[in-house]
PDB file of C-alpha atoms in Angstrom:
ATOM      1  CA  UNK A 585      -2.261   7.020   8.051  1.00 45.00           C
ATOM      2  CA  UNK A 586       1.250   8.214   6.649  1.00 53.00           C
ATOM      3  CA  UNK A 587       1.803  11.770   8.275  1.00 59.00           C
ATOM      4  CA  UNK A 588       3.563  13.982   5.534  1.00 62.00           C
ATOM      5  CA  UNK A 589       2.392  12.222   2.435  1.00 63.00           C
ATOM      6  CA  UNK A 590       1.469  15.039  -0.424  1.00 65.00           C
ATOM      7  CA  UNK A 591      -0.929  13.760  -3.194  1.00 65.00           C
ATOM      8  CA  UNK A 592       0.294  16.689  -5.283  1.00 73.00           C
ATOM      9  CA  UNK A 593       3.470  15.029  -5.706  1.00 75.00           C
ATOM     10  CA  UNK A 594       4.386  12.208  -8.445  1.00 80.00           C
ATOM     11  CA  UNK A 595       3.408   8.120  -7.882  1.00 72.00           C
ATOM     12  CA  UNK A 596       7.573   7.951  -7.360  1.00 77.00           C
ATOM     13  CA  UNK A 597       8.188  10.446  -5.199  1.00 82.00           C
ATOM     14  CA  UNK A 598       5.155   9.755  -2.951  1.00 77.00           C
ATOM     15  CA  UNK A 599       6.604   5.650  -3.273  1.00 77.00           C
ATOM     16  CA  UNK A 600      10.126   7.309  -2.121  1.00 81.00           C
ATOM     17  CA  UNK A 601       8.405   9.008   0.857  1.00 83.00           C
ATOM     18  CA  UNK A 602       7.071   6.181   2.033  1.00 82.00           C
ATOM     19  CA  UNK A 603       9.103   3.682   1.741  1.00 83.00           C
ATOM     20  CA  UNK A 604      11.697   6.593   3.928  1.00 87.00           C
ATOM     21  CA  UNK A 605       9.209   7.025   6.247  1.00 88.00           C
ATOM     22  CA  UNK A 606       8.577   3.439   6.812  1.00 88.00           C
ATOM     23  CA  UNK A 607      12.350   2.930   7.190  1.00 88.00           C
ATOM     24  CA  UNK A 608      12.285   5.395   9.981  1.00 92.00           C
ATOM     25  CA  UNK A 609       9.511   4.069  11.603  1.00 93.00           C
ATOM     26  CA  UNK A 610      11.037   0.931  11.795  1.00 91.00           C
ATOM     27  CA  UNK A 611      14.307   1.365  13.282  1.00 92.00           C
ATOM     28  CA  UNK A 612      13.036   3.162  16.104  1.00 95.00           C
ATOM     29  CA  UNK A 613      10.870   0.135  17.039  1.00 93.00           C
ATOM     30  CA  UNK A 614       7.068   2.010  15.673  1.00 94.00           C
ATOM     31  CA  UNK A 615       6.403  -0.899  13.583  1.00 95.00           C
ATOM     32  CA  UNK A 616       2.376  -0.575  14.159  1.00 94.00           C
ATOM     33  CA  UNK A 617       2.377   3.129  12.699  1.00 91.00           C
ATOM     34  CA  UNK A 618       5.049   1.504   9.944  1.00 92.00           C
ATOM     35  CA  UNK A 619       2.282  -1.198   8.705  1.00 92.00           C
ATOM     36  CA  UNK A 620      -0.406   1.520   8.716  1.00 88.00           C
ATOM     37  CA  UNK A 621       1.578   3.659   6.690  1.00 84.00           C
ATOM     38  CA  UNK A 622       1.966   0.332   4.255  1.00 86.00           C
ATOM     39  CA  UNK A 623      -1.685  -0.192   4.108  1.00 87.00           C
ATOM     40  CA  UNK A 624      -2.064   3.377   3.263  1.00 81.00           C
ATOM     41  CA  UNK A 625       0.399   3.330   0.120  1.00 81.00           C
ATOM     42  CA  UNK A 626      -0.404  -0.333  -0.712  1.00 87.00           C
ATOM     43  CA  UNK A 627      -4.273   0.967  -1.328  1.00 84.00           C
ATOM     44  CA  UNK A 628      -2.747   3.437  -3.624  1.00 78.00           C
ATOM     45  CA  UNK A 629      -1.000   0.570  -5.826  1.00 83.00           C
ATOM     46  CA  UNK A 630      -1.383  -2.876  -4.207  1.00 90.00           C
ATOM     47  CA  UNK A 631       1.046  -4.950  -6.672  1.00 91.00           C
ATOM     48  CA  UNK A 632       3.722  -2.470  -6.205  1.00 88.00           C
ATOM     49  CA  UNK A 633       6.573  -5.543  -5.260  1.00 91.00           C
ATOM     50  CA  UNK A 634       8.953  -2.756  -3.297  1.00 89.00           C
ATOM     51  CA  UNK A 635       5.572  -1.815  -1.308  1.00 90.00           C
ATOM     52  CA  UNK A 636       5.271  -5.202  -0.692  1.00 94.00           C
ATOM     53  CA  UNK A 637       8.499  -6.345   0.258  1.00 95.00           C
ATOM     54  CA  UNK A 638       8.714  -3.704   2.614  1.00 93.00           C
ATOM     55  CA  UNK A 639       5.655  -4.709   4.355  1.00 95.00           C
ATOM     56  CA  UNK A 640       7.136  -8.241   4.477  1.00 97.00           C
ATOM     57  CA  UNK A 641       9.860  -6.999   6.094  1.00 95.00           C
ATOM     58  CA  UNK A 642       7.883  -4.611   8.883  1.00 95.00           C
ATOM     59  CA  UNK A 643       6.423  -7.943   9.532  1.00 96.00           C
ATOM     60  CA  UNK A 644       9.157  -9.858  10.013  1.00 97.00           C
ATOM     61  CA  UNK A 645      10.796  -7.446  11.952  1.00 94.00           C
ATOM     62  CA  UNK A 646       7.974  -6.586  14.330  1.00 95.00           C
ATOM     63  CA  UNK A 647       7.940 -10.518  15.320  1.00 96.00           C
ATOM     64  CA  UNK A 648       5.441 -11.798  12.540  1.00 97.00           C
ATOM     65  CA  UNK A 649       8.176 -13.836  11.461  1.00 97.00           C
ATOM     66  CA  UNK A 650       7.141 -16.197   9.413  1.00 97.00           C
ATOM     67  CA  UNK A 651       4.120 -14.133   7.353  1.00 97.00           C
ATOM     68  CA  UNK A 652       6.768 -11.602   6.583  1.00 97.00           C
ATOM     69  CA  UNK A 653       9.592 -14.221   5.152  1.00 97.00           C
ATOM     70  CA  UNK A 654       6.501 -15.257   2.982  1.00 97.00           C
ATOM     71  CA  UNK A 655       5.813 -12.124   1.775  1.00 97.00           C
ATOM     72  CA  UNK A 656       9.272 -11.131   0.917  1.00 97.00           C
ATOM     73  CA  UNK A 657       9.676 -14.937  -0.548  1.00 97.00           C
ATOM     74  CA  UNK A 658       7.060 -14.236  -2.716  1.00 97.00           C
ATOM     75  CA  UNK A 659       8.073 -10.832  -4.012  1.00 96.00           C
ATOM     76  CA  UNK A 660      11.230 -12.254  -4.682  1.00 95.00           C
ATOM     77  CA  UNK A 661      10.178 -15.389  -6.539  1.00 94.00           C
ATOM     78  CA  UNK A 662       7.986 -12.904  -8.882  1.00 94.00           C
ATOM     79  CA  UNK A 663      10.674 -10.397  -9.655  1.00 93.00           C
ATOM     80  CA  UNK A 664      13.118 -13.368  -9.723  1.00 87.00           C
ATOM     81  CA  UNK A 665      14.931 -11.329 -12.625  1.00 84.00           C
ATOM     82  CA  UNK A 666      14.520  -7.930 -11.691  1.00 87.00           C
ATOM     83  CA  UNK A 667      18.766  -6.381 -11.235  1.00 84.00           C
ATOM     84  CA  UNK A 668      16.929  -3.420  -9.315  1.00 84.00           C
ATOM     85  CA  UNK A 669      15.968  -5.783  -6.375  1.00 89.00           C
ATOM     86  CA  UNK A 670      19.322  -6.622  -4.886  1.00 88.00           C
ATOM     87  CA  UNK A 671      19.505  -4.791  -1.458  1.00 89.00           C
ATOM     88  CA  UNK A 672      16.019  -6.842  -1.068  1.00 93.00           C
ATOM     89  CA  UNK A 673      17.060 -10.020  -1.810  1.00 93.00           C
ATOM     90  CA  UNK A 674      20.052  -9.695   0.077  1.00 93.00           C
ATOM     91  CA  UNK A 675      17.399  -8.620   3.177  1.00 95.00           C
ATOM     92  CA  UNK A 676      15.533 -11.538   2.623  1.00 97.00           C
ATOM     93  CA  UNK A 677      18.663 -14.097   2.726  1.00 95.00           C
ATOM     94  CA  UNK A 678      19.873 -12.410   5.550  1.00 95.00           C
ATOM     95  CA  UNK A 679      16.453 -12.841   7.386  1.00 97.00           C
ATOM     96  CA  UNK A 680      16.237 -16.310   6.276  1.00 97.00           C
ATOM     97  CA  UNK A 681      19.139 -16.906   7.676  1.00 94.00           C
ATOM     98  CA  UNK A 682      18.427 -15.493  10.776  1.00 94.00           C
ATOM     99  CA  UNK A 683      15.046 -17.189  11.279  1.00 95.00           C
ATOM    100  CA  UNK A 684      17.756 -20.259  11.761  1.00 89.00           C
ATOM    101  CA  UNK A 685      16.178 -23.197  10.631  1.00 92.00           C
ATOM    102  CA  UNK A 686      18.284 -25.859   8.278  1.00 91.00           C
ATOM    103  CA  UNK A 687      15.941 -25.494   5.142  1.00 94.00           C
ATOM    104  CA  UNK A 688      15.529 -21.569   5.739  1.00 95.00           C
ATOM    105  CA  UNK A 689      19.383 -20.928   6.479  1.00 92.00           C
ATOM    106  CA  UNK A 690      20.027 -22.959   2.866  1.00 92.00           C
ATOM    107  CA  UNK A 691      17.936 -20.941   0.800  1.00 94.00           C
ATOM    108  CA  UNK A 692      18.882 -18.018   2.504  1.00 93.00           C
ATOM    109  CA  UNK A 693      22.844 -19.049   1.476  1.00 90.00           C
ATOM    110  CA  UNK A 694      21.847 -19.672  -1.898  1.00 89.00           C
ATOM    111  CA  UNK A 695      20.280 -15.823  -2.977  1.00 89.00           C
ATOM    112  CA  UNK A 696      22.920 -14.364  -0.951  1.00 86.00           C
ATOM    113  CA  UNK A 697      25.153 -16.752  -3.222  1.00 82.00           C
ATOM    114  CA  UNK A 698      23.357 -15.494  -6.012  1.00 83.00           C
ATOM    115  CA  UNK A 699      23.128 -11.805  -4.748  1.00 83.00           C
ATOM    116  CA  UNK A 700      27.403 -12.020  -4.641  1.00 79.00           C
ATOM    117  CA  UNK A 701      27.187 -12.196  -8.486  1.00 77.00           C
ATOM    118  CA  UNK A 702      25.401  -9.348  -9.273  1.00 75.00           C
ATOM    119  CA  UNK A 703      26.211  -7.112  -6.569  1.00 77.00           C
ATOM    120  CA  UNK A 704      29.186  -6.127  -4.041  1.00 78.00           C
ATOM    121  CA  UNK A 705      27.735  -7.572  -0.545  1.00 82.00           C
ATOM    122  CA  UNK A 706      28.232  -5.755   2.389  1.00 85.00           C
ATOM    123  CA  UNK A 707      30.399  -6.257   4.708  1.00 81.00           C
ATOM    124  CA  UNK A 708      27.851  -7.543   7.023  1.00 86.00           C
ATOM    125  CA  UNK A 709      26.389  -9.575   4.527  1.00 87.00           C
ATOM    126  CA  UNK A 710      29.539 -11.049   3.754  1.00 82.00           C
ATOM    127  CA  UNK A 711      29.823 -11.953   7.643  1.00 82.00           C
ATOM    128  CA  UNK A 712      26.328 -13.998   7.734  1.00 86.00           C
ATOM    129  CA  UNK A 713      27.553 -15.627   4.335  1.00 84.00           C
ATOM    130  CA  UNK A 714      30.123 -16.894   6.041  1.00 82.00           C
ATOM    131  CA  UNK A 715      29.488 -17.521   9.955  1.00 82.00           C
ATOM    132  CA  UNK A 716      25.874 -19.292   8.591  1.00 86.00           C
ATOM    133  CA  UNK A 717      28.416 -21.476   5.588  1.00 83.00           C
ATOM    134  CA  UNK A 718      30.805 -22.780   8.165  1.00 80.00           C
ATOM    135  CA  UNK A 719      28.043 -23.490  10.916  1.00 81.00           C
ATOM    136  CA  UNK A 720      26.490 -25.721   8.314  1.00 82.00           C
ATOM    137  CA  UNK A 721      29.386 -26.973   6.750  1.00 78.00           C
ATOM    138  CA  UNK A 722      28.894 -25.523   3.924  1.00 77.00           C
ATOM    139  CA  UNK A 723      32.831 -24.323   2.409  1.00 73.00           C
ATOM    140  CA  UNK A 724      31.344 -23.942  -0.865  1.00 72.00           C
ATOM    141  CA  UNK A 725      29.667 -21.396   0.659  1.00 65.00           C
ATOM    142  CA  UNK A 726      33.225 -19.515   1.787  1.00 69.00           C
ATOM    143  CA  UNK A 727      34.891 -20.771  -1.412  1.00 71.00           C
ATOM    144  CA  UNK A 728      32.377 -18.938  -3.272  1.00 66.00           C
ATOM    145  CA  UNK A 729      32.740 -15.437  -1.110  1.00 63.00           C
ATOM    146  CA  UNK A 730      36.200 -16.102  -1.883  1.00 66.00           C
ATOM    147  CA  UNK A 731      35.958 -16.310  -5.598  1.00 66.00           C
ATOM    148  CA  UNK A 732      33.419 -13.077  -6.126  1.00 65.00           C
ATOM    149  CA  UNK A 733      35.878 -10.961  -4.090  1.00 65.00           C
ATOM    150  CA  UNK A 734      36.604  -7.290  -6.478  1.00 67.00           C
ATOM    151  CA  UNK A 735      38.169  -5.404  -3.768  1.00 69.00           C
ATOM    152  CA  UNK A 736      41.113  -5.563  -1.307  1.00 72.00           C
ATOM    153  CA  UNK A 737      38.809  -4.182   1.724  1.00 71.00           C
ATOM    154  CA  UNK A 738      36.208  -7.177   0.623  1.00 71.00           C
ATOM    155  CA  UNK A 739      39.018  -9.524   1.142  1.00 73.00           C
ATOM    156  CA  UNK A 740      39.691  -8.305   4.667  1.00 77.00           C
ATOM    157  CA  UNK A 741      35.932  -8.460   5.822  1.00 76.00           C
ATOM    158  CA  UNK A 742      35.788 -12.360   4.876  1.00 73.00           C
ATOM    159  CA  UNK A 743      38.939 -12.853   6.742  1.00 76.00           C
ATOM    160  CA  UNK A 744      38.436 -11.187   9.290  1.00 78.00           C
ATOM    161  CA  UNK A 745      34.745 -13.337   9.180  1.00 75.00           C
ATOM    162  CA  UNK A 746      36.701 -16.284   8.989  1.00 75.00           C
ATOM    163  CA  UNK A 747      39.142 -15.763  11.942  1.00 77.00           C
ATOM    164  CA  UNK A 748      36.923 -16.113  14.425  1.00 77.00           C
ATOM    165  CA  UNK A 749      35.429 -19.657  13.282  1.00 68.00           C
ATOM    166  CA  UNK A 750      38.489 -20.758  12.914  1.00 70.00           C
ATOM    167  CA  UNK A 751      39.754 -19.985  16.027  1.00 72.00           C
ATOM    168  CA  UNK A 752      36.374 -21.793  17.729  1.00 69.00           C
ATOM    169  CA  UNK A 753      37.548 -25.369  18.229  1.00 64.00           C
ATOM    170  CA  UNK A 754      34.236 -26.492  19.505  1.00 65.00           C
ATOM    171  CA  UNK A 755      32.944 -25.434  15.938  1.00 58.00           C
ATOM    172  CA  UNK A 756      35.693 -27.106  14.164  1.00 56.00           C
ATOM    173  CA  UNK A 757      36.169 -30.730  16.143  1.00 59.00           C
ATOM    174  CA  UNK A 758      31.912 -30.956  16.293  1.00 56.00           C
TER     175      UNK A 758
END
């Protein structure tokens, strides 16, 4: 059960409160009182693809790797078109990318690829972009972090991502 959660309020603010509450919950570590919070709002509306993607990502962080990248996989792949979604589906590459196999750490490049073109990425999105591009050899990768660049402070974080590979000869003679 969600302590805190008032019924008198609207479906959106009740949504907001959760989906705060579960972000708590889940950076200090709580992720068992985070998923039965989830249950609790998912009864309320069990399509709801933010719900959902947030328990995805409880999942995956609280070890249940691979049900969780499914979960947010599928979320994604429904609201393929959805503008709203983009701090998600850069969570999801970035997890993808993290769970660090070949296949997993490609599709994981390609929405953050796709993410870049919608949406200014983070500066530690723009890192995973492109430590995970160069360890697979993948420029086009870089090239393309290069290309979406709006910002002088953007430019810096994928240089200063860059340096460091660079600089790794084992990386670059391998």
């Amino acid at each position: 059960k969600l302590k805190g959660i008032n019924f008198n309020q609207t479906v959106e603010e009740r949504f907001a409160y959760v989906r705060e509450r579960v972000q708590e919950l889940k950076k200090v570590g709580n992720y068992k009182e985070a998923l039965q919070g989830m249950k609790v709002a998912l009864s309320l509306d069990p399509q709801n693809s933010i719900l959902l993607f947030l328990r995805g990502s409880v999942l995956y962080e609280s070890g249940h790797k691979r049900e969780g990248l499914n979960l947010m996989q599928f979320v994604m792949e429904k609201n393929e078109e959805d503008p709203t979604l983009s701090d998600e589906r850069i969570q999801l590459s970035l997890a993808l990318i993290e769970y660090g196999t070949a296949k997993t750490t490609k599709e994981g490049l390609r929405i953050l690829r796709l993410a870049s073109e919608n949406a200014q990425l983070p500066s530690y999105a723009i890192n995973a972009l492109v430590k995970a591009s160069v360890e697979m050899r993948d420029f086009r990768g870089i090239s393309g972090a290069l290309f979406t660049l709006t910002s002088a402070s953007e430019a810096a974080t994928v240089a200063k991502s860059i340096k460091p590979h660079l600089e790794d000869r084992e990386l670059i003679y391998r």
